[in-house]
Tab-separated table of C-alpha atoms in Angstrom:
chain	number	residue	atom	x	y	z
A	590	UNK	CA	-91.617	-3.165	-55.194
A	591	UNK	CA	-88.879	-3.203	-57.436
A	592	UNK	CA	-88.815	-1.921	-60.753
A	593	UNK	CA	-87.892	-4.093	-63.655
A	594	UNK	CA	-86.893	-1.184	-66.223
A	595	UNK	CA	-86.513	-2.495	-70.314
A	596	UNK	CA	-84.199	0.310	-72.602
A	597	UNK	CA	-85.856	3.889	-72.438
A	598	UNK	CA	-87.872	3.434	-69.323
A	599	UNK	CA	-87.605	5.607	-66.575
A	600	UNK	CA	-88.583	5.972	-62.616
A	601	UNK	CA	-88.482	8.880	-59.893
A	602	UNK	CA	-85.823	8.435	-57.959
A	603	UNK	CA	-86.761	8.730	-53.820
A	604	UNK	CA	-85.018	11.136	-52.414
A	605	UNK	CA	-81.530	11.156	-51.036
A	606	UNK	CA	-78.359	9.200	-51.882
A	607	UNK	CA	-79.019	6.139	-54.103
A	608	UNK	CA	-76.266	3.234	-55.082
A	609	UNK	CA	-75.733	2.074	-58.230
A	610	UNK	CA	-74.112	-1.197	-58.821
A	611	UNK	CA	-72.903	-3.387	-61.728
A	612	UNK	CA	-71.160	-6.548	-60.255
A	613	UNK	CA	-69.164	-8.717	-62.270
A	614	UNK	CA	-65.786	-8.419	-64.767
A	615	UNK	CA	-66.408	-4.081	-65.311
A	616	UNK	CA	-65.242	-1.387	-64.089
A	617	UNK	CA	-68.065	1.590	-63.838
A	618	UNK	CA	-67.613	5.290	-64.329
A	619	UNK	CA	-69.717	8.371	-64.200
A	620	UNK	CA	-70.102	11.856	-66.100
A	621	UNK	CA	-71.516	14.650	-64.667
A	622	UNK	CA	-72.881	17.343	-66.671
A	623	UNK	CA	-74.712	20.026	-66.909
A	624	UNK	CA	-77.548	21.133	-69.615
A	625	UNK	CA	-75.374	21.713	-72.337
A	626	UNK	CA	-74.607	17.940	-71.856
A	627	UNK	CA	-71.002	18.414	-71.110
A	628	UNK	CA	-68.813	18.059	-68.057
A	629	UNK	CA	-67.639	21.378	-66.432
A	630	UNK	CA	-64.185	20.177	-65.357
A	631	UNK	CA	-61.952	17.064	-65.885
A	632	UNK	CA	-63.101	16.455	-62.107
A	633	UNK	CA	-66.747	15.639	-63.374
A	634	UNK	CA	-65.478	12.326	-64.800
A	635	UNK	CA	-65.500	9.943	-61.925
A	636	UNK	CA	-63.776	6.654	-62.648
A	637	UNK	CA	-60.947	3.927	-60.967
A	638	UNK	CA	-58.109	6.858	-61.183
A	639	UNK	CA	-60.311	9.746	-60.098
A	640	UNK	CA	-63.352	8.249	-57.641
A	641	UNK	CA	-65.154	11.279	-56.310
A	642	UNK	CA	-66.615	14.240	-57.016
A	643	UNK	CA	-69.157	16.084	-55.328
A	644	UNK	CA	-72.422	14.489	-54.580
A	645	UNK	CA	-70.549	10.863	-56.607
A	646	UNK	CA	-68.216	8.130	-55.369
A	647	UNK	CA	-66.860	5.116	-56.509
A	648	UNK	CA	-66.076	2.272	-54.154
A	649	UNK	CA	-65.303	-1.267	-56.442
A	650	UNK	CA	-68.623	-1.963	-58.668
A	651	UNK	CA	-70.768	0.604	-56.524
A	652	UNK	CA	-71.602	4.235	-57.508
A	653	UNK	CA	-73.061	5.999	-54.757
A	654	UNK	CA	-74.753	9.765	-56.528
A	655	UNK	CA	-76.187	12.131	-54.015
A	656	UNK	CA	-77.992	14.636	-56.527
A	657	UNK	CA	-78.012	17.193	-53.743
A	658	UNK	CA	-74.542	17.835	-53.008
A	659	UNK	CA	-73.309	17.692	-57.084
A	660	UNK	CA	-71.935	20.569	-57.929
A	661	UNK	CA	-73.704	23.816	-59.588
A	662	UNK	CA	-75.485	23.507	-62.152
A	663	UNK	CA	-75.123	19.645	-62.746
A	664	UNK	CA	-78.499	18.321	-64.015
A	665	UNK	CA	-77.070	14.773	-64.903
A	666	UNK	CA	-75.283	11.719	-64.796
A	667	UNK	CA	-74.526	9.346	-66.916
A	668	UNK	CA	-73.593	6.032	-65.915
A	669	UNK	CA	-71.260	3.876	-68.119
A	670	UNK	CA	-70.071	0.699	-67.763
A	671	UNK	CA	-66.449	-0.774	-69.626
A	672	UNK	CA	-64.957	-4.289	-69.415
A	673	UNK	CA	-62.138	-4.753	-66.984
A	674	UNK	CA	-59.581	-6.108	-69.011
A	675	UNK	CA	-58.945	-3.276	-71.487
A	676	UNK	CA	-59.786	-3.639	-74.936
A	677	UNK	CA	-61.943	-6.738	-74.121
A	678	UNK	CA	-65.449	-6.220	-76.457
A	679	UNK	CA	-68.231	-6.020	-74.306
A	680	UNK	CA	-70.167	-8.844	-76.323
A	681	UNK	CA	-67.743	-11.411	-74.632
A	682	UNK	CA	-68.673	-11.275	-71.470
A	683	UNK	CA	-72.412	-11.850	-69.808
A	684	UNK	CA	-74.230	-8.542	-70.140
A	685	UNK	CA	-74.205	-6.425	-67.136
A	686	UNK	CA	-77.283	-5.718	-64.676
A	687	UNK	CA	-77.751	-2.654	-62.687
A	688	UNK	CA	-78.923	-3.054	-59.532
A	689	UNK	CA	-80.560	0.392	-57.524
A	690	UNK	CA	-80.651	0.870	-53.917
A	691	UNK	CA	-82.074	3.940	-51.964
A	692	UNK	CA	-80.202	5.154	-48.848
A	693	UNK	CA	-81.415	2.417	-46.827
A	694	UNK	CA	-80.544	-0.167	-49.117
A	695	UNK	CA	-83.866	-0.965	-50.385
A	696	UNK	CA	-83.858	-1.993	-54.285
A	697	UNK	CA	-85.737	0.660	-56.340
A	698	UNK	CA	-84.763	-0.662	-59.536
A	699	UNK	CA	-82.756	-3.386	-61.403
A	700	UNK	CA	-81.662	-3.282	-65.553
A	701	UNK	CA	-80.578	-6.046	-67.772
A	702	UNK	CA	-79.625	-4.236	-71.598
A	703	UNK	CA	-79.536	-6.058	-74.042
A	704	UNK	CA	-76.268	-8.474	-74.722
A	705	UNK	CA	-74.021	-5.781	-76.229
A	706	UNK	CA	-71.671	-6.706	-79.403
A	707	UNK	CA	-67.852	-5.647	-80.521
A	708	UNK	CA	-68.263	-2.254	-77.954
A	709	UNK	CA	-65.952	-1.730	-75.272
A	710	UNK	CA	-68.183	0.761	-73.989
A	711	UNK	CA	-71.424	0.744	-73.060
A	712	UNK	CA	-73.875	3.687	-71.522
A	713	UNK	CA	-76.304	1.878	-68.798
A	714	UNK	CA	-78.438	4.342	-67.470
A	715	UNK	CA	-78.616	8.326	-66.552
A	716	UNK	CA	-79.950	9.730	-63.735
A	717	UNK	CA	-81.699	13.374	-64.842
A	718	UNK	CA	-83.644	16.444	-63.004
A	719	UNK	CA	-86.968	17.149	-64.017
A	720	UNK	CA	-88.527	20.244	-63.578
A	721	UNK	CA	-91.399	19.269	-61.288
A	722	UNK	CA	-91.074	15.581	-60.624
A	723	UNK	CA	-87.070	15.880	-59.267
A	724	UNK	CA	-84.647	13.204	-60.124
A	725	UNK	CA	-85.752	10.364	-62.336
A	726	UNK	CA	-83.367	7.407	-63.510
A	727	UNK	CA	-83.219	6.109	-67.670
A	728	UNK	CA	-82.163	3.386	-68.663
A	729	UNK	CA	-80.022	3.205	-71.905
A	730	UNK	CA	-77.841	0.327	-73.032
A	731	UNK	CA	-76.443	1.688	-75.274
A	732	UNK	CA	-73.153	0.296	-77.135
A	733	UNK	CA	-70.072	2.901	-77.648
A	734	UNK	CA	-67.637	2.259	-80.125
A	735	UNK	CA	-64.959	4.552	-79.382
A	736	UNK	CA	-63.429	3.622	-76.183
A	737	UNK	CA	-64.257	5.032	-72.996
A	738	UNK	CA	-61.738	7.800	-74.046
A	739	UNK	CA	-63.456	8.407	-76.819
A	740	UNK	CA	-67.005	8.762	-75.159
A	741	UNK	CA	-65.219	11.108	-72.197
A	742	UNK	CA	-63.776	13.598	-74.869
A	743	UNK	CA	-67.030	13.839	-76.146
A	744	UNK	CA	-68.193	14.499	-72.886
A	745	UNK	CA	-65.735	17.462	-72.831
A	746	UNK	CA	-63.018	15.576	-70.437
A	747	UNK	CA	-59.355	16.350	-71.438
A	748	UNK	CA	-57.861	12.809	-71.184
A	749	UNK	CA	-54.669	11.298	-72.466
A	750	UNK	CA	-54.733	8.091	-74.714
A	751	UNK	CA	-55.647	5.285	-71.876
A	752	UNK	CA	-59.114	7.119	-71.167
A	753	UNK	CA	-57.426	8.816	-67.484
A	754	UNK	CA	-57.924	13.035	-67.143
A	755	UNK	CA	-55.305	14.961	-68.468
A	756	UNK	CA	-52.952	14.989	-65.287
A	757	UNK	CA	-53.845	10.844	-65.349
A	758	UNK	CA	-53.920	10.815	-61.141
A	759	UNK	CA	-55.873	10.839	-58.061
A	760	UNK	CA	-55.269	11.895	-54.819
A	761	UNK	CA	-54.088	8.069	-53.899
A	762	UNK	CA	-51.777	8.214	-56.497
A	763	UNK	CA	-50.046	11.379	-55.327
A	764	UNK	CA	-50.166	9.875	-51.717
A	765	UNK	CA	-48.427	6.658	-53.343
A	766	UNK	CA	-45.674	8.785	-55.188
A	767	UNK	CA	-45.190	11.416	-52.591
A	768	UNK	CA	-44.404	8.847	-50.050
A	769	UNK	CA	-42.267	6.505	-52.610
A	770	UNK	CA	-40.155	9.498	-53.659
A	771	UNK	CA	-39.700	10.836	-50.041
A	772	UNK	CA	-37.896	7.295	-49.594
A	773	UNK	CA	-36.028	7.055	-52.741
A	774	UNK	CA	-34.833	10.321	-52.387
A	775	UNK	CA	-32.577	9.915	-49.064
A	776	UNK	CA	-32.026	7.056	-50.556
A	777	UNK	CA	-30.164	8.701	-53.347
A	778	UNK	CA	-32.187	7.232	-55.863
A	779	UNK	CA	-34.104	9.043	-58.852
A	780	UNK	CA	-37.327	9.892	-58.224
A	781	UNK	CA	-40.152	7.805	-60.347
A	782	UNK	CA	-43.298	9.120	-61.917
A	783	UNK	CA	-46.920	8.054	-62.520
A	784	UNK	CA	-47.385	5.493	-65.921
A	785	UNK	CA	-50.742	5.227	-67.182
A	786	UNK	CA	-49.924	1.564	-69.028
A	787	UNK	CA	-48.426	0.485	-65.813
A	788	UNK	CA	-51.387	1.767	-63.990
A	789	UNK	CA	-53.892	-0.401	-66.285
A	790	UNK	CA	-51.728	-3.510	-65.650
A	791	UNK	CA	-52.351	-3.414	-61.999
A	792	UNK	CA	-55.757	-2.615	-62.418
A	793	UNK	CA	-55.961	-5.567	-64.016
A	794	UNK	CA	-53.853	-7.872	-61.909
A	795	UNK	CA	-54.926	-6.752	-58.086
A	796	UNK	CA	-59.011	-7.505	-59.436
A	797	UNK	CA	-57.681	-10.743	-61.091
A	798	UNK	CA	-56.073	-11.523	-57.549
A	799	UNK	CA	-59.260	-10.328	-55.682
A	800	UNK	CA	-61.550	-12.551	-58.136
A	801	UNK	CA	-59.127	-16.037	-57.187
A	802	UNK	CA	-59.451	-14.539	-53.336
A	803	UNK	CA	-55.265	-15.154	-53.296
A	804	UNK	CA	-52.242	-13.369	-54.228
A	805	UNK	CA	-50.234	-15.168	-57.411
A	806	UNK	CA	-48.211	-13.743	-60.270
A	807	UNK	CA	-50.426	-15.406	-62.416
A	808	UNK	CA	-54.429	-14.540	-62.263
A	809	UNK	CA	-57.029	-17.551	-62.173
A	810	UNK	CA	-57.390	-17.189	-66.565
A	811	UNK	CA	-53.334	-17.894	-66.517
A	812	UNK	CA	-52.074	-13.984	-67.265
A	813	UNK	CA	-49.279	-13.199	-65.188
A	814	UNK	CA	-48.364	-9.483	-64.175
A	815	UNK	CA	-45.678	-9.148	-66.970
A	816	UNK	CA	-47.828	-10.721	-69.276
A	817	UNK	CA	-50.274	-7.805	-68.645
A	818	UNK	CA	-47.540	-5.139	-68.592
A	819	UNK	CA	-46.488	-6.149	-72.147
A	820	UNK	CA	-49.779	-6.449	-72.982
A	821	UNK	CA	-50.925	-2.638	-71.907
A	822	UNK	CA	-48.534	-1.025	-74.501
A	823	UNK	CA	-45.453	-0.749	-71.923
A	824	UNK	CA	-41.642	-2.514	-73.270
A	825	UNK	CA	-39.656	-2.362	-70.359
A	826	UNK	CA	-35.865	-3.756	-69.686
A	827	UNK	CA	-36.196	-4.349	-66.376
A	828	UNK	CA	-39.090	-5.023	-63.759
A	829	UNK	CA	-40.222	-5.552	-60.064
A	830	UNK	CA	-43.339	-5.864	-58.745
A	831	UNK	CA	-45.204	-5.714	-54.903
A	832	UNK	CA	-48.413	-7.968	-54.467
A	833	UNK	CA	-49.420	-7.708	-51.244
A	834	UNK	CA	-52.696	-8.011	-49.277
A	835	UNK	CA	-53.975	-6.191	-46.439
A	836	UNK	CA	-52.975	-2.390	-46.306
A	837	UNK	CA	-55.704	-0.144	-46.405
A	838	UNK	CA	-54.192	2.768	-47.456
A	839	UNK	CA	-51.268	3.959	-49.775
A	840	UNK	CA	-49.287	4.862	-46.893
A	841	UNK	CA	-49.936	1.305	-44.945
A	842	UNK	CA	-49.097	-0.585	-48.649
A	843	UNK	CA	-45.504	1.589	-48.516
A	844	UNK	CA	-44.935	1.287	-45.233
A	845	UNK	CA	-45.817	-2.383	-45.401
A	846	UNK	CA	-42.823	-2.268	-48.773
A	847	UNK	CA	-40.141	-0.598	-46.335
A	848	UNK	CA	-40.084	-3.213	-43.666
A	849	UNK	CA	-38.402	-5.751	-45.324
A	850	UNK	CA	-35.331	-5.881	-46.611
A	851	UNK	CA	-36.438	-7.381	-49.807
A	852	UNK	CA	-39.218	-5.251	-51.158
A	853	UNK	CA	-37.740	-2.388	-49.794
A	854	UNK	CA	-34.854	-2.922	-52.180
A	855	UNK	CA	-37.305	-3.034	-55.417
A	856	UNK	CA	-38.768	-0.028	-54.190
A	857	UNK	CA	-35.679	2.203	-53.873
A	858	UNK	CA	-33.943	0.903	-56.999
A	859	UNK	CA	-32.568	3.383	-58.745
A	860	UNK	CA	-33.199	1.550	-61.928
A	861	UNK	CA	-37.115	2.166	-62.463
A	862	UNK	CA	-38.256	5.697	-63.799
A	863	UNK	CA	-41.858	4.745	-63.425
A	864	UNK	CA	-44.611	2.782	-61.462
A	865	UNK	CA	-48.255	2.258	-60.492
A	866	UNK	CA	-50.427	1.068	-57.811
A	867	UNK	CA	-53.660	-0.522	-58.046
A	868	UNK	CA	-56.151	-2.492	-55.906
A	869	UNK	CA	-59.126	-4.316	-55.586
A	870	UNK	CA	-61.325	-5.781	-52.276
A	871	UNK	CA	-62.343	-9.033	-51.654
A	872	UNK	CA	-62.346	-9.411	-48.169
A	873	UNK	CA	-59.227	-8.531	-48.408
A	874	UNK	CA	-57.389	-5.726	-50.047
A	875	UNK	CA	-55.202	-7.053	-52.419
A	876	UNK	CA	-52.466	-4.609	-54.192
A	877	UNK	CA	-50.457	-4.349	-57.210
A	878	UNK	CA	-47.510	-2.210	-57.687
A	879	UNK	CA	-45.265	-2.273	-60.736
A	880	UNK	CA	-42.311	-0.402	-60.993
A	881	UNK	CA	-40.205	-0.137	-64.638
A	882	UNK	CA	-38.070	1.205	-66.511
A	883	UNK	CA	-38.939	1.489	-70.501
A	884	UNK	CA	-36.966	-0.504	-73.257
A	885	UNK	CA	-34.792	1.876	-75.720
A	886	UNK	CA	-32.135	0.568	-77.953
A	887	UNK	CA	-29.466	2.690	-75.790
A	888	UNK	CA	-30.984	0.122	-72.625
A	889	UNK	CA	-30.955	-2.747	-74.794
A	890	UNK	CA	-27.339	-2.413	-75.879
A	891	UNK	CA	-26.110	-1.142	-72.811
A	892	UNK	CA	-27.613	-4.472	-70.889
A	893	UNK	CA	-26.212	-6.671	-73.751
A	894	UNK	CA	-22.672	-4.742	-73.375
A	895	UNK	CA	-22.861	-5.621	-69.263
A	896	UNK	CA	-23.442	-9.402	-70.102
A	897	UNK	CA	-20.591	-9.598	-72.473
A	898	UNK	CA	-18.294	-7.705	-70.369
A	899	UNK	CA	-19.168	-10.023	-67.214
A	900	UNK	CA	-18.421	-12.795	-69.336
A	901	UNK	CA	-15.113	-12.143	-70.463
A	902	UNK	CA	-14.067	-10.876	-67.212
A	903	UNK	CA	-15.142	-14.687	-65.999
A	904	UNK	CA	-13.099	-15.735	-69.528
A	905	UNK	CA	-10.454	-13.242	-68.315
A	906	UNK	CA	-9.874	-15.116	-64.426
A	907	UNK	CA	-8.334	-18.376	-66.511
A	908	UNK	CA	-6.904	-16.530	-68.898
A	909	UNK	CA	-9.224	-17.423	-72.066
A	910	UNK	CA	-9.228	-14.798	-74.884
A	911	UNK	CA	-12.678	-12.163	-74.939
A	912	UNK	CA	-15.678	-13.192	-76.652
A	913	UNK	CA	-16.478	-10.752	-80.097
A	914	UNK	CA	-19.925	-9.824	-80.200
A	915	UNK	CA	-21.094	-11.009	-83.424
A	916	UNK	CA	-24.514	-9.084	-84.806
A	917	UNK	CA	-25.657	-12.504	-86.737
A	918	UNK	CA	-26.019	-14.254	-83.472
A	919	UNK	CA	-27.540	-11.242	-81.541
A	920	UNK	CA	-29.881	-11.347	-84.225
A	921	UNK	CA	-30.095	-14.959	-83.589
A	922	UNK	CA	-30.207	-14.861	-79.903
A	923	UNK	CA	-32.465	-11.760	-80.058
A	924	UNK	CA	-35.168	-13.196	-81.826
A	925	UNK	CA	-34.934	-16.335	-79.063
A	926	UNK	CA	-36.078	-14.230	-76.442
A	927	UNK	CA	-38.557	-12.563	-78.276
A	928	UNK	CA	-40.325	-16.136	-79.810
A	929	UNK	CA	-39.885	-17.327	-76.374
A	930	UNK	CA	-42.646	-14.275	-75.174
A	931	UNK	CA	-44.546	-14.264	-77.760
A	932	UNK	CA	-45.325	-18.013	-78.043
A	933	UNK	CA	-45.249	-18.499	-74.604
A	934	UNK	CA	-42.354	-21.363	-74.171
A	935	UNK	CA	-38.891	-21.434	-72.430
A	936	UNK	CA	-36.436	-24.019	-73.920
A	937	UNK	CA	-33.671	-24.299	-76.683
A	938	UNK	CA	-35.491	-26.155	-78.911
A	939	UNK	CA	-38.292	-24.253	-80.605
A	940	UNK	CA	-41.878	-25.538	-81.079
A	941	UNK	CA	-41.209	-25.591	-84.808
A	942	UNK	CA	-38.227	-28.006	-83.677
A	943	UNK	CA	-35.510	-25.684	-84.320
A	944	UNK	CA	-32.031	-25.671	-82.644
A	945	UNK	CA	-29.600	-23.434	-81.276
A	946	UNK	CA	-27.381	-23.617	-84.459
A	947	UNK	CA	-30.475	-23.798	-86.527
A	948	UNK	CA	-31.521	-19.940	-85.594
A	949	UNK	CA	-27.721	-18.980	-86.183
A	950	UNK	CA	-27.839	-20.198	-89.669
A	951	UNK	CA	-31.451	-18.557	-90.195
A	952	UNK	CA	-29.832	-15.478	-89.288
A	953	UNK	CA	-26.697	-15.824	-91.515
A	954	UNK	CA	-23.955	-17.197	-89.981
A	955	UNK	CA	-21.589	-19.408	-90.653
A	956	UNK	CA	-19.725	-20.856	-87.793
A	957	UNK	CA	-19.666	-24.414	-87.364
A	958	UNK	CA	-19.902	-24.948	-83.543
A	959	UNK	CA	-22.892	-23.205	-81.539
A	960	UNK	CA	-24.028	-23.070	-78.031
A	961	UNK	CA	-26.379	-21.348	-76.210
A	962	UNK	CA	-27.511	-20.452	-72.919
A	963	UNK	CA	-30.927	-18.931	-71.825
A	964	UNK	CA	-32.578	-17.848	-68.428
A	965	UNK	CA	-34.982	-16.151	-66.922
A	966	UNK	CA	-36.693	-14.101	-64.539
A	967	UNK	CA	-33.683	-12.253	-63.828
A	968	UNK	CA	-33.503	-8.607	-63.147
A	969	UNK	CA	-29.875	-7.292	-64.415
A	970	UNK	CA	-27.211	-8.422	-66.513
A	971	UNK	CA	-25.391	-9.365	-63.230
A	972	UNK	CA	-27.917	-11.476	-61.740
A	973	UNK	CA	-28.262	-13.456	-65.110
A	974	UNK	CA	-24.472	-13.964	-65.295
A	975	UNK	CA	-23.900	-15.316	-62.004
A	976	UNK	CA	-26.553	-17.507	-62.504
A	977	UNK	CA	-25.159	-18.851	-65.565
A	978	UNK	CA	-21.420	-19.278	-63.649
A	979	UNK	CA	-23.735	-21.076	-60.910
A	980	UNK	CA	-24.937	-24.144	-63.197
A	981	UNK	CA	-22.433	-26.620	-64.387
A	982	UNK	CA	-23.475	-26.376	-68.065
A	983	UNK	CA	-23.687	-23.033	-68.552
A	984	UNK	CA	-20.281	-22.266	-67.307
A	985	UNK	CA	-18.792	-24.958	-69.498
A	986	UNK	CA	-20.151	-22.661	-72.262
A	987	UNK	CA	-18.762	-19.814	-70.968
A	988	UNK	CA	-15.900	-20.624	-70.760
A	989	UNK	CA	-15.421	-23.185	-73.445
A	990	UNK	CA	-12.406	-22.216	-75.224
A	991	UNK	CA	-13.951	-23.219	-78.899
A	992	UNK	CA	-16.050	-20.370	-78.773
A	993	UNK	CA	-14.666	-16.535	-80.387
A	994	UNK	CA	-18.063	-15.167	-80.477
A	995	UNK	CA	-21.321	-13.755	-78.677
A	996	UNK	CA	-24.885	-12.709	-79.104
A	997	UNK	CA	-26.942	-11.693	-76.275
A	998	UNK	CA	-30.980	-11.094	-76.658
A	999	UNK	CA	-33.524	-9.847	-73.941
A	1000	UNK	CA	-37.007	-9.421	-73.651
A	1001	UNK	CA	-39.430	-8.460	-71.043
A	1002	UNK	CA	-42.605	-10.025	-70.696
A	1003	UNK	CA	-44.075	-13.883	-70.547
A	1004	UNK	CA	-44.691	-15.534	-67.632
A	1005	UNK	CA	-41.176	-15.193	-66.085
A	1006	UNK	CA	-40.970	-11.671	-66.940
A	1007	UNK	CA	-37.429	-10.887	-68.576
A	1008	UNK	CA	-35.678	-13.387	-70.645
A	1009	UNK	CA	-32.197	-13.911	-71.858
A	1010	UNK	CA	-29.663	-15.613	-74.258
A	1011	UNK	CA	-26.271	-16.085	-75.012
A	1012	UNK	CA	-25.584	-17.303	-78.684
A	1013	UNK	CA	-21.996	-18.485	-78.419
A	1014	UNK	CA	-20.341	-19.292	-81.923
A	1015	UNK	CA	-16.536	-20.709	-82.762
């Protein structure tokens, strides 16, 4: 018979392996410790980025714990339980149930805490050794309110600010970059390293893709890839991504990226310093990599520099006089982009209603004829150019005579991913 267990009740667990699962919109960890109630080693935190250690594994919402084959002198673990979507306060979403299985699969318990509030964190249930009786299994439910790298450190774990062990990898992810870098090296590109923020944003993406059962930019709740990039903590100035379904392995999912022509060109671009890879299962195994390289003034003005200097050279070819760059209108144009992210929008007129030559004068300037041209999704300065020369209206602005003077703006993130302006002014 299965036992319903309330906060602070406890069973013997039968012997053997037994799985512990928490379905829904969590991710689950474990700590193993010993009597002093702290882990030995980073390796006793088991989580996405680190799933095993001896005697525990983690495979999607399932712990499995054999108590026999932990390590020495482990006498517990504690089970915790963190919403998917980082940040997200536990009390949002339906309160999780624990579900216990022995070996066989037979339930031996189920555990439905209480409906937690603002936490992010939330200890479900420990399994313990006691002298005489063996392993037994607590329930807790208890709320944490410092972040599940907050409860690790106090756990003893080393970790770096997004809740990961010190060196932030697993054995996949040194699979994934050992492979990648193999490849981008006799490719003569620079080799790319492991981002945590990058590594939470495909997390997040590959289990929103699993949860719709297809692959999309966009999840089923509307948050595309960038989106979640931007919203991990991680500017970049400029982007590619790999969703793919199917590959089992890290080596499969790269191997999968080399053989077309296509994705094998965002993986060996010598413009990204660093990526992730993430999953989730489904049926299928659907993957995420994100590849980036970080925003800096230096790679903001050296992208803005490209655009003007592709657009005189098209001003040059019928013998029109350079474009200035004029800092009112990258101000201007600058601040386009940006609003365009934040508020989730791509057009030239505002949702306040304000024009082109309206957001030059905010900014301070004083020429009488504006024009503008915006884009996006584009990944360089020289994709976004010749798609400007390749619409009718955009090259008239280009290469209006009228104009003297240029702002251009970029910003990573929205739907599209990068967007861009030209501010023309004469």
């Amino acid at each position: 018979m299965t036992r319903e267990l309330t906060a602070g009740g406890n069973l013997v667990l039968p012997e053997g392996a037994v799985r512990l699962r928490v379905a829904g919109e969590f991710d689950v960890s474990a700590l193993v410790t010993g009597a002093d109630g702290r882990v030995g080693s980073d390796a006793d935190f088991v989580f996405y980025n680190q799933p095993q250690a001896p005697g525990v594994q983690l495979r999607g919402d399932t712990l499995a714990v054999e108590p026999g084959r932990l390590r020495a002198g482990a006498c517990r673990v504690t089970v915790v339980v963190s919403a998917a979507e980082p940040g997200t306060p536990l009390g949002r979403l339906p309160a999780p149930r624990l579900e216990v299985t022995d070996g066989s699969g037979r339930a031996v318990a189920r555990f439905a805490p209480p409906q937690p509030g603002p936490e992010t964190v939330l200890l479900l249930a420990e399994l313990y050794l006691r002298a005489g009786t063996g392993w037994k299994l607590r329930a807790i439910g208890q709320g944490y309110a410092d972040g599940l790298a907050g409860l690790a450190r106090d756990f003893g774990v080393d970790v770096t600010d997004d809740g990961s062990p010190a060196d932030g990898r697993s054995p996949a992810d040194d699979d994934f970059l050992r492979l990648v870098n193999w490849a981008r090296v006799q490719a003569g590109s620079p080799r790319i390293a492991l981002e945590p923020r990058l590594v939470s944003a495909a997390r997040s993406h590959a289990r929103a893709m699993a949860d719709a059962g297809r692959l999309g930019a966009e999840g089923r709740d509307g948050v595309s890839v960038h989106q979640r990039i931007t919203g991990a903590g991680y500017a970049y100035i400029t982007v590619g991504e790999h969703l793919v379904s199917g590959p089992r392995t890290p080596a499969e999912f790269v191997e999968y990226c080399l053989g077309s022509e296509r994705s094998r060109r965002t993986l060996l671009d010598p413009g990204f310093r660093h990526a992730a890879l993430a999953h989730a299962d489904a049926g299928d195994r659907y993957w995420t990599a994100v590849w980036a390289a970080p925003l800096t003034p230096d790679a903001l003005g050296r992208a803005a520099a490209e655009v003007v200097a592709l657009t005189n050279a098209e001003r040059g070819r019928i013998g029109l006089a350079p474009l200035a760059v004029d800092p009112l209108l990258t101000a201007a144009a600058q601040a386009h982009c940006a609003d365009m992210v934040a508020r989730d929008f791509y057009d030239h007129t505002s949702p306040d209603g304000a024009q082109p030559w309206d957001r030059a004068a905010r900014a301070g300037s004083r020429l009488r004829t504006i024009g503008e041209n915006i884009a996006c999704g584009q990944r360089s300065p020289a994709e976004v150019v010749t798609g400007w020369m390749n619409s009718p209206g955009h090259r008239a602005n280009i290469l209006k005579r009228e104009f003297g003077h240029i702002g251009i703006g970029f910003a990573g993130g929205g739907r599209a991913g990068t967007y861009w302006c030209q501010l023309f002014g004469g």
